[in-house]
mmCIF file of C-alpha atoms in Angstrom:
data_model
loop_
_atom_site.group_PDB
_atom_site.id
_atom_site.type_symbol
_atom_site.label_atom_id
_atom_site.label_comp_id
_atom_site.label_asym_id
_atom_site.label_seq_id
_atom_site.Cartn_x
_atom_site.Cartn_y
_atom_site.Cartn_z
ATOM 1 C CA MET A 210 93.353 94.629 105.497
ATOM 2 C CA SER A 211 93.726 90.945 106.252
ATOM 3 C CA TRP A 212 96.677 89.635 108.274
ATOM 4 C CA ILE A 213 96.922 91.298 111.681
ATOM 5 C CA ALA A 214 99.328 89.044 113.587
ATOM 6 C CA LEU A 215 102.194 86.638 112.943
ATOM 7 C CA TRP A 216 104.390 84.589 115.240
ATOM 8 C CA ASP A 217 107.326 82.388 114.272
ATOM 9 C CA GLU A 218 110.689 81.591 115.844
ATOM 10 C CA ASN A 219 112.134 84.928 114.662
ATOM 11 C CA ARG A 220 109.200 87.357 114.865
ATOM 12 C CA SER A 221 106.267 88.413 116.979
ATOM 13 C CA LEU A 222 104.212 90.867 114.926
ATOM 14 C CA TYR A 223 100.870 92.504 115.647
ATOM 15 C CA HIS A 224 99.060 95.497 114.210
ATOM 16 C CA PRO A 225 95.279 95.994 114.436
ATOM 17 C CA ASN A 226 95.290 97.581 110.978
ATOM 18 C CA GLY A 227 97.446 94.888 109.344
ATOM 19 C CA ILE A 228 101.035 93.749 109.771
ATOM 20 C CA ALA A 229 101.797 94.970 106.244
ATOM 21 C CA LEU A 230 102.270 98.340 107.990
ATOM 22 C CA LEU A 231 105.172 96.919 110.010
ATOM 23 C CA ARG A 232 108.737 96.758 108.771
ATOM 24 C CA ALA A 233 110.523 94.517 111.222
ATOM 25 C CA PRO A 234 114.278 93.965 111.030
ATOM 26 C CA SER A 235 115.312 90.343 111.153
ATOM 27 C CA GLY A 236 115.172 88.745 114.569
ATOM 28 C CA SER A 237 113.271 91.551 116.271
ATOM 29 C CA ASP A 238 109.806 91.808 117.751
ATOM 30 C CA MET A 239 107.531 94.605 116.610
ATOM 31 C CA VAL A 240 104.148 94.937 118.253
ATOM 32 C CA GLU A 241 101.723 97.800 117.791
ATOM 33 C CA ALA A 242 100.198 99.575 120.799
ATOM 34 C CA ALA A 243 97.279 97.704 122.328
ATOM 35 C CA ALA A 244 93.971 97.822 120.470
ATOM 36 C CA PRO A 245 90.530 97.690 122.133
ATOM 37 C CA ALA A 246 89.564 94.164 123.163
ATOM 38 C CA CYS A 247 86.875 93.912 120.495
ATOM 39 C CA GLU A 248 85.600 90.581 119.239
ATOM 40 C CA LEU A 249 86.280 90.103 115.552
ATOM 41 C CA SER A 250 83.016 89.305 113.766
ATOM 42 C CA CYS A 251 84.950 87.179 111.302
ATOM 43 C CA GLY A 252 88.527 86.011 111.124
ATOM 44 C CA SER A 253 90.936 83.128 110.747
ATOM 45 C CA MET A 254 93.776 81.499 112.662
ATOM 46 C CA VAL A 255 96.308 79.671 110.483
ATOM 47 C CA ILE A 256 99.110 77.470 111.777
ATOM 48 C CA GLU A 257 101.648 75.248 110.081
ATOM 49 C CA THR A 258 103.141 72.288 111.888
ATOM 50 C CA ARG A 259 105.418 69.381 111.227
ATOM 51 C CA VAL A 260 103.795 65.988 111.647
ATOM 52 C CA SER A 261 104.923 64.382 114.875
ATOM 53 C CA PRO A 262 105.951 60.710 114.910
ATOM 54 C CA TYR A 263 104.270 60.273 118.304
ATOM 55 C CA ASP A 264 101.547 57.630 118.593
ATOM 56 C CA ARG A 265 99.583 59.674 121.121
ATOM 57 C CA PRO A 266 97.780 63.041 121.030
ATOM 58 C CA GLN A 267 100.085 66.056 121.083
ATOM 59 C CA THR A 268 99.246 69.646 122.020
ATOM 60 C CA LEU A 269 100.190 71.946 119.151
ATOM 61 C CA LEU A 270 98.854 75.194 120.591
ATOM 62 C CA GLY A 271 97.198 76.329 123.773
ATOM 63 C CA ILE A 272 95.987 79.861 124.491
ATOM 64 C CA ALA A 273 94.644 81.070 127.840
ATOM 65 C CA SER A 274 93.909 84.774 128.168
ATOM 66 C CA GLN A 275 95.788 86.624 130.919
ATOM 67 C CA THR A 276 93.684 89.807 130.741
ATOM 68 C CA GLY A 277 90.616 88.732 132.693
ATOM 69 C CA SER A 278 88.844 86.946 129.856
ATOM 70 C CA ASP A 279 87.890 83.304 130.399
ATOM 71 C CA PHE A 280 88.823 82.419 126.805
ATOM 72 C CA ARG A 281 90.647 79.130 126.258
ATOM 73 C CA LEU A 282 91.852 77.467 123.051
ATOM 74 C CA SER A 283 93.381 74.024 122.621
ATOM 75 C CA LEU A 284 94.607 72.558 119.346
ATOM 76 C CA GLN A 285 95.809 68.968 119.403
ATOM 77 C CA ALA A 286 97.230 66.635 116.775
ATOM 78 C CA VAL A 287 96.271 62.978 116.906
ATOM 79 C CA PRO A 288 98.034 60.113 115.111
ATOM 80 C CA GLY A 289 97.173 59.670 111.445
ATOM 81 C CA GLY A 290 96.739 63.315 110.420
ATOM 82 C CA GLY A 291 93.894 64.215 112.759
ATOM 83 C CA VAL A 292 93.464 67.594 114.470
ATOM 84 C CA VAL A 293 91.112 68.464 117.345
ATOM 85 C CA LEU A 294 90.168 72.052 118.236
ATOM 86 C CA VAL A 295 88.431 73.009 121.485
ATOM 87 C CA LEU A 296 87.439 76.603 122.336
ATOM 88 C CA ASN A 297 85.834 77.858 125.550
ATOM 89 C CA ARG A 298 84.255 81.222 126.357
ATOM 90 C CA ASP A 299 81.611 82.285 128.884
ATOM 91 C CA GLY A 300 80.896 78.702 129.863
ATOM 92 C CA ARG A 301 80.291 77.634 126.259
ATOM 93 C CA THR A 302 82.450 75.093 124.454
ATOM 94 C CA ALA A 303 82.982 74.635 120.740
ATOM 95 C CA HIS A 304 84.584 71.382 119.635
ATOM 96 C CA VAL A 305 85.499 70.108 116.176
ATOM 97 C CA ALA A 306 87.790 67.366 114.849
ATOM 98 C CA VAL A 307 89.146 66.784 111.331
ATOM 99 C CA ASN A 308 91.169 63.895 109.949
ATOM 100 C CA LEU A 309 93.152 64.229 106.708
ATOM 101 C CA ASP A 310 94.121 61.092 104.819
ATOM 102 C CA THR A 311 97.580 61.941 103.498
ATOM 103 C CA GLY A 312 98.430 58.432 102.365
ATOM 104 C CA GLY A 313 101.356 58.489 104.779
ATOM 105 C CA ARG A 314 103.210 61.085 102.686
ATOM 106 C CA ALA A 315 102.681 64.281 104.683
ATOM 107 C CA ASP A 316 105.468 65.792 106.737
ATOM 108 C CA VAL A 317 103.804 69.214 107.184
ATOM 109 C CA LEU A 318 100.182 70.185 107.770
ATOM 110 C CA ARG A 319 98.463 73.558 107.543
ATOM 111 C CA VAL A 320 95.509 74.062 109.880
ATOM 112 C CA THR A 321 93.002 76.899 109.441
ATOM 113 C CA TYR A 322 90.250 77.813 111.896
ATOM 114 C CA SER A 323 87.840 80.439 110.551
ATOM 115 C CA TRP A 324 84.717 81.972 112.050
ATOM 116 C CA ASP A 325 81.870 84.201 110.892
ATOM 117 C CA LEU A 326 79.624 85.309 113.746
ATOM 118 C CA GLN A 327 77.075 87.004 111.506
ATOM 119 C CA ALA A 328 76.557 83.814 109.508
ATOM 120 C CA GLY A 329 76.823 81.716 112.680
ATOM 121 C CA VAL A 330 79.286 79.267 111.181
ATOM 122 C CA GLY A 331 82.911 78.248 111.650
ATOM 123 C CA ARG A 332 85.297 75.927 109.837
ATOM 124 C CA LEU A 333 88.326 73.836 110.751
ATOM 125 C CA ALA A 334 90.462 72.757 107.788
ATOM 126 C CA VAL A 335 93.552 70.552 107.613
ATOM 127 C CA GLU A 336 95.586 70.415 104.418
ATOM 128 C CA GLN A 337 98.882 69.252 103.022
ATOM 129 C CA PRO A 338 100.745 72.279 101.560
ATOM 130 C CA GLY A 339 101.590 72.021 97.881
ATOM 131 C CA THR A 340 98.755 69.597 97.111
ATOM 132 C CA TRP A 341 94.973 69.707 96.782
ATOM 133 C CA ARG A 342 94.585 67.289 99.695
ATOM 134 C CA VAL A 343 92.354 69.033 102.218
ATOM 135 C CA ALA A 344 89.692 67.993 104.715
ATOM 136 C CA PHE A 345 87.439 70.274 106.715
ATOM 137 C CA ARG A 346 84.364 70.395 108.899
ATOM 138 C CA THR A 347 81.985 73.192 109.783
ATOM 139 C CA LEU A 348 80.610 74.036 113.206
ATOM 140 C CA SER A 349 77.649 76.131 114.230
ATOM 141 C CA ARG A 350 77.891 78.903 116.817
ATOM 142 C CA PRO A 351 81.679 79.278 116.535
ATOM 143 C CA VAL A 352 83.779 80.970 119.206
ATOM 144 C CA ALA A 353 85.620 84.075 118.012
ATOM 145 C CA LEU A 354 88.853 85.602 119.279
ATOM 146 C CA THR A 355 89.153 89.219 120.359
ATOM 147 C CA SER A 356 91.906 91.526 119.165
ATOM 148 C CA ALA A 357 93.397 91.462 122.687
ATOM 149 C CA GLU A 358 93.510 87.656 122.688
ATOM 150 C CA ILE A 359 95.170 87.589 119.283
ATOM 151 C CA ARG A 360 97.747 90.074 120.539
ATOM 152 C CA GLU A 361 98.398 87.882 123.578
ATOM 153 C CA ALA A 362 98.763 84.785 121.398
ATOM 154 C CA VAL A 363 101.694 86.294 119.508
ATOM 155 C CA GLN A 364 103.211 88.498 122.238
ATOM 156 C CA ASN A 365 102.663 87.034 125.688
ATOM 157 C CA ASP A 366 104.660 83.899 126.474
ATOM 158 C CA ASP A 367 102.553 83.307 129.590
ATOM 159 C CA ALA A 368 99.331 83.208 127.559
ATOM 160 C CA ARG A 369 100.322 80.407 125.212
ATOM 161 C CA VAL A 370 101.839 76.954 124.934
ATOM 162 C CA ILE A 371 103.445 76.167 121.565
ATOM 163 C CA SER A 372 104.763 72.814 120.392
ATOM 164 C CA SER A 373 108.305 72.707 119.037
ATOM 165 C CA ASP A 374 106.779 71.172 115.885
ATOM 166 C CA LEU A 375 104.724 74.298 115.167
ATOM 167 C CA THR A 376 106.311 76.583 112.541
ATOM 168 C CA TYR A 377 104.127 79.690 112.691
ATOM 169 C CA ILE A 378 100.797 81.144 113.825
ATOM 170 C CA ALA A 379 99.025 83.848 111.827
ATOM 171 C CA PHE A 380 95.731 85.663 112.384
ATOM 172 C CA SER A 381 93.532 87.370 109.814
ATOM 173 C CA ASN A 382 90.382 89.460 110.135
ATOM 174 C CA ARG A 383 88.681 87.658 107.244
ATOM 175 C CA ILE A 384 87.779 84.137 106.179
ATOM 176 C CA GLU A 385 90.931 82.779 104.567
ATOM 177 C CA PRO A 386 90.594 80.398 101.600
ATOM 178 C CA ILE A 387 91.766 76.801 101.687
ATOM 179 C CA GLY A 388 92.897 74.437 98.942
ATOM 180 C CA PRO A 389 95.532 74.901 96.201
ATOM 181 C CA MET A 390 97.595 78.075 96.590
ATOM 182 C CA PRO A 391 99.643 80.225 94.182
ATOM 183 C CA SER A 392 103.408 79.959 94.473
ATOM 184 C CA LEU A 393 105.165 82.289 92.005
ATOM 185 C CA ALA A 394 106.275 85.841 92.815
ATOM 186 C CA GLU A 395 104.282 88.246 90.668
ATOM 187 C CA GLU A 396 107.348 89.471 88.762
ATOM 188 C CA THR A 397 108.278 85.944 87.528
ATOM 189 C CA PRO A 398 108.719 86.088 83.712
ATOM 190 C CA VAL A 399 106.547 83.560 81.861
ATOM 191 C CA MET A 400 106.769 82.952 78.117
ATOM 192 C CA THR A 401 103.680 84.026 76.164
ATOM 193 C CA ALA A 402 102.839 84.644 72.501
ATOM 194 C CA ARG A 403 104.282 88.149 73.015
ATOM 195 C CA GLY A 404 107.473 87.024 74.723
ATOM 196 C CA TYR A 405 108.182 87.007 78.419
ATOM 197 C CA ARG A 406 105.621 88.769 80.620
ATOM 198 C CA LYS A 407 105.284 88.995 84.396
ATOM 199 C CA VAL A 408 103.022 86.252 85.690
ATOM 200 C CA GLY A 409 101.158 88.764 87.862
ATOM 201 C CA GLU A 410 100.064 90.646 84.731
ATOM 202 C CA LEU A 411 98.607 87.649 82.891
ATOM 203 C CA LYS A 412 94.859 87.156 82.709
ATOM 204 C CA ARG A 413 92.261 84.801 81.285
ATOM 205 C CA GLY A 414 92.705 84.451 77.527
ATOM 206 C CA ASP A 415 96.468 84.991 77.481
ATOM 207 C CA VAL A 416 98.537 82.016 76.339
ATOM 208 C CA VAL A 417 101.702 80.461 77.802
ATOM 209 C CA GLN A 418 104.274 78.025 76.431
ATOM 210 C CA THR A 419 104.385 74.422 77.670
ATOM 211 C CA PRO A 420 107.211 71.831 77.312
ATOM 212 C CA SER A 421 105.658 70.507 74.088
ATOM 213 C CA GLY A 422 106.145 73.946 72.540
ATOM 214 C CA ASP A 423 102.384 74.532 72.385
ATOM 215 C CA LEU A 424 100.770 77.761 73.517
ATOM 216 C CA VAL A 425 97.872 77.005 75.866
ATOM 217 C CA PRO A 426 95.265 79.432 77.237
ATOM 218 C CA VAL A 427 95.232 80.807 80.766
ATOM 219 C CA LEU A 428 91.891 80.013 82.412
ATOM 220 C CA ALA A 429 92.502 82.066 85.548
ATOM 221 C CA ASN A 430 95.266 83.874 87.437
ATOM 222 C CA LEU A 431 95.088 83.156 91.156
ATOM 223 C CA ARG A 432 96.646 85.654 93.564
ATOM 224 C CA ARG A 433 96.982 85.673 97.320
ATOM 225 C CA THR A 434 98.903 87.610 99.960
ATOM 226 C CA VAL A 435 100.067 85.328 102.760
ATOM 227 C CA PRO A 436 102.394 85.348 105.789
ATOM 228 C CA ALA A 437 106.023 85.023 104.680
ATOM 229 C CA ALA A 438 106.598 81.987 106.900
ATOM 230 C CA GLY A 439 106.724 78.205 106.703
ATOM 231 C CA HIS A 440 105.702 76.863 103.303
ATOM 232 C CA PHE A 441 104.778 80.399 102.257
ATOM 233 C CA ALA A 442 108.275 81.809 102.964
ATOM 234 C CA PRO A 443 109.810 83.093 99.700
ATOM 235 C CA ILE A 444 112.766 81.287 98.115
ATOM 236 C CA ARG A 445 115.113 82.714 95.501
ATOM 237 C CA LEU A 446 116.015 80.118 92.851
ATOM 238 C CA ARG A 447 119.404 81.106 91.482
ATOM 239 C CA ALA A 448 120.491 81.273 87.861
ATOM 240 C CA PRO A 449 122.043 79.435 86.083
ATOM 241 C CA PHE A 450 120.944 76.349 88.023
ATOM 242 C CA PHE A 451 118.501 74.206 86.027
ATOM 243 C CA GLY A 452 118.866 76.490 83.028
ATOM 244 C CA LEU A 453 117.438 79.600 84.669
ATOM 245 C CA SER A 454 118.364 82.751 82.762
ATOM 246 C CA ARG A 455 117.636 84.900 85.804
ATOM 247 C CA ASP A 456 116.774 84.436 89.466
ATOM 248 C CA ILE A 457 113.115 83.828 90.263
ATOM 249 C CA VAL A 458 111.249 83.847 93.572
ATOM 250 C CA THR A 459 108.792 81.109 94.535
ATOM 251 C CA SER A 460 107.260 79.477 97.567
ATOM 252 C CA PRO A 461 108.820 76.198 98.797
ATOM 253 C CA THR A 462 105.936 74.200 97.279
ATOM 254 C CA GLN A 463 106.547 75.395 93.707
ATOM 255 C CA ARG A 464 107.878 72.518 91.605
ATOM 256 C CA LEU A 465 110.316 72.662 88.692
ATOM 257 C CA LEU A 466 109.983 70.278 85.753
ATOM 258 C CA ILE A 467 113.479 69.104 84.794
ATOM 259 C CA GLY A 468 114.404 66.820 81.898
ATOM 260 C CA GLY A 469 117.427 65.770 79.861
ATOM 261 C CA SER A 470 119.543 62.697 79.221
ATOM 262 C CA ARG A 471 121.059 62.735 82.721
ATOM 263 C CA VAL A 472 117.594 62.784 84.258
ATOM 264 C CA GLU A 473 116.354 59.950 82.060
ATOM 265 C CA TYR A 474 119.446 57.842 82.738
ATOM 266 C CA THR A 475 119.425 58.389 86.514
ATOM 267 C CA PHE A 476 115.708 58.301 87.278
ATOM 268 C CA GLY A 477 114.244 56.345 84.358
ATOM 269 C CA SER A 478 111.834 59.113 83.455
ATOM 270 C CA GLU A 479 111.761 61.786 80.761
ATOM 271 C CA PHE A 480 111.137 64.456 83.404
ATOM 272 C CA VAL A 481 111.273 64.779 87.178
ATOM 273 C CA LEU A 482 109.669 67.284 89.528
ATOM 274 C CA ILE A 483 111.692 69.182 92.114
ATOM 275 C CA PRO A 484 109.998 71.156 94.921
ATOM 276 C CA ALA A 485 111.832 74.466 95.360
ATOM 277 C CA GLY A 486 112.046 73.896 99.110
ATOM 278 C CA HIS A 487 114.249 70.830 98.534
ATOM 279 C CA LEU A 488 116.992 73.067 97.127
ATOM 280 C CA LEU A 489 117.498 75.261 100.197
ATOM 281 C CA HIS A 490 120.372 73.228 101.609
ATOM 282 C CA GLY A 491 122.475 73.564 98.460
ATOM 283 C CA ASN A 492 123.674 76.384 96.227
ATOM 284 C CA ALA A 493 120.671 76.499 93.898
ATOM 285 C CA ALA A 494 118.327 78.360 96.257
ATOM 286 C CA THR A 495 118.312 80.662 99.251
ATOM 287 C CA SER A 496 115.739 82.116 101.628
ATOM 288 C CA ILE A 497 115.121 85.819 101.151
ATOM 289 C CA GLY A 498 113.743 88.858 102.942
ATOM 290 C CA ASN A 499 112.146 89.508 106.309
ATOM 291 C CA ALA A 500 108.930 91.204 105.186
ATOM 292 C CA PRO A 501 105.899 89.918 107.114
ATOM 293 C CA LEU A 502 103.840 89.187 103.985
ATOM 294 C CA VAL A 503 104.391 88.020 100.414
ATOM 295 C CA THR A 504 102.091 88.001 97.368
ATOM 296 C CA TYR A 505 102.068 85.057 94.969
ATOM 297 C CA SER A 506 100.376 84.380 91.623
ATOM 298 C CA GLN A 507 99.764 81.137 89.781
ATOM 299 C CA LEU A 508 98.050 80.193 86.545
ATOM 300 C CA LEU A 509 95.219 77.730 86.013
ATOM 301 C CA LEU A 510 95.636 75.907 82.696
ATOM 302 C CA PRO A 511 93.329 73.387 80.959
ATOM 303 C CA ASP A 512 95.689 70.560 81.938
ATOM 304 C CA HIS A 513 98.087 70.289 84.848
ATOM 305 C CA GLU A 514 101.117 71.334 82.811
ATOM 306 C CA ALA A 515 104.371 73.202 83.237
ATOM 307 C CA MET A 516 105.108 76.568 81.612
ATOM 308 C CA LEU A 517 108.328 78.236 80.561
ATOM 309 C CA ALA A 518 109.584 80.733 83.144
ATOM 310 C CA ALA A 519 113.019 82.366 82.827
ATOM 311 C CA ASP A 520 114.095 79.535 80.486
ATOM 312 C CA THR A 521 113.112 76.667 82.749
ATOM 313 C CA TYR A 522 109.771 74.965 83.299
ATOM 314 C CA VAL A 523 107.644 75.446 86.408
ATOM 315 C CA GLU A 524 104.361 73.717 87.221
ATOM 316 C CA SER A 525 101.036 75.483 86.932
ATOM 317 C CA ILE A 526 98.497 75.075 89.722
ATOM 318 C CA ASP A 527 97.073 71.595 90.275
ATOM 319 C CA VAL A 528 93.353 71.527 91.159
ATOM 320 C CA GLY A 529 92.938 67.769 90.800
ATOM 321 C CA ARG A 530 89.266 66.817 90.806
ATOM 322 C CA MET A 531 88.207 69.754 92.941
ATOM 323 C CA ARG A 532 85.233 70.472 90.690
ATOM 324 C CA ARG A 533 83.601 67.339 92.148
ATOM 325 C CA ARG A 534 83.740 68.848 95.642
ATOM 326 C CA HIS A 535 81.374 71.797 95.622
ATOM 327 C CA ASP A 536 82.033 72.516 99.315
ATOM 328 C CA LEU A 537 85.801 72.747 98.787
ATOM 329 C CA LEU A 538 85.439 74.777 95.605
ATOM 330 C CA SER A 539 83.295 77.372 97.395
ATOM 331 C CA ALA A 540 85.923 77.645 100.175
ATOM 332 C CA SER A 541 88.888 78.017 97.814
ATOM 333 C CA LEU A 542 90.477 80.796 95.769
ATOM 334 C CA LEU A 543 88.393 79.500 92.841
ATOM 335 C CA SER A 544 85.069 80.123 94.591
ATOM 336 C CA GLY A 545 83.995 82.593 91.902
ATOM 337 C CA TYR A 546 84.987 80.333 89.009
ATOM 338 C CA PRO A 547 82.082 78.573 87.221
ATOM 339 C CA ARG A 548 82.115 74.981 88.363
ATOM 340 C CA ARG A 549 81.065 73.650 84.958
ATOM 341 C CA LEU A 550 84.118 75.291 83.367
ATOM 342 C CA LEU A 551 86.673 74.115 85.914
ATOM 343 C CA PRO A 552 89.049 71.516 84.427
ATOM 344 C CA GLU A 553 89.928 68.204 86.019
ATOM 345 C CA HIS A 554 93.650 67.632 86.389
ATOM 346 C CA ALA A 555 95.126 64.150 86.238
ATOM 347 C CA ARG A 556 97.805 63.135 88.682
ATOM 348 C CA THR A 557 101.279 63.756 87.271
ATOM 349 C CA ALA A 558 103.110 60.759 85.870
ATOM 350 C CA PHE A 559 106.545 62.202 86.680
ATOM 351 C CA PRO A 560 108.370 61.277 89.907
ATOM 352 C CA VAL A 561 108.878 63.924 92.587
ATOM 353 C CA LEU A 562 112.484 63.864 93.772
ATOM 354 C CA ARG A 563 113.461 63.592 97.395
ATOM 355 C CA GLU A 564 115.646 66.328 98.844
ATOM 356 C CA PHE A 565 118.917 64.406 98.549
ATOM 357 C CA ASP A 566 118.267 63.504 94.901
ATOM 358 C CA ALA A 567 117.223 67.103 94.109
ATOM 359 C CA LEU A 568 120.420 68.532 95.587
ATOM 360 C CA THR A 569 122.541 65.925 93.807
ATOM 361 C CA LEU A 570 120.923 66.711 90.468
ATOM 362 C CA ALA A 571 121.396 70.458 91.040
ATOM 363 C CA ALA A 572 125.104 69.920 91.705
ATOM 364 C CA GLN A 573 125.465 67.758 88.579
ATOM 365 C CA ARG A 574 123.674 70.252 86.349
ATOM 366 C CA ALA A 575 125.894 73.066 87.636
ATOM 367 C CA ALA A 576 129.095 71.133 87.003
#
């Protein structure tokens, strides 16, 4: 069990034993019967929000219990990528602030607050989805949420204030990892030495084909089940756009590596990168499903390369220089990977297309 609650503009889901047990039709609210108001010894709150252009602090989320508890939570965004979290319970206040340097390129941030009462530590992380840019701070004596307060946060309009910039709120009963995330549906076919195999079945030691035609070894296969919302919401990339021989499902942050004479002529580069989310407003991609959760896989390769999937190339996971940040490595999906064996990935030399250019190229390639 992990994810126990999810709120977005279409859903309000809660189940004390995990929202994977719920099957909510689109546009409806499904909430399990009330659970005891027990404090979770460990857990996480994850939100995704668009970056506001305001030059003053903005309240992203406020929670004030309506069931007799004196619990209060305030999450504010400050100009420049900063986030401030304040929690109050029983006269005690926990306060932590994090600032993420996005280089002015972020339009969406993911914020994760995690707590572990037994260890006596909490963490506030701010990251830019689809990159390894992440900043976080720890706090001692964290304030935890109870199951009743989590239920209120997703169900009771009177108990919360939510910014229009906020995309979703999700709650888990474990410490959720931060850093680079997988982005390919597990059934995605990837070319190996034995032909196409599902990416979810690949393991360390298998080999995959890169654009150079070489077969390179898989160092690790990262998997994670996440809320099907925001930059985790699944997208179906449609064949035959960009040479796909069959439809594949990815997260919006998954990038395609596209080349050819038209690309080189138009963009002055042998290849360009296209985030899958940029294709949603055209014919090449569509949003799918209304399941509360989705499971993704992604491969760690020696270099930050693309691999052949359904006859087009998709990027492998980019870990940048994460091996130099022991604190981030221990908080990520790669926490069990030997630090001395973790590769360093150079920044890609290929341009990442803007949405308009991506849609234009998709239309040209389909013509």
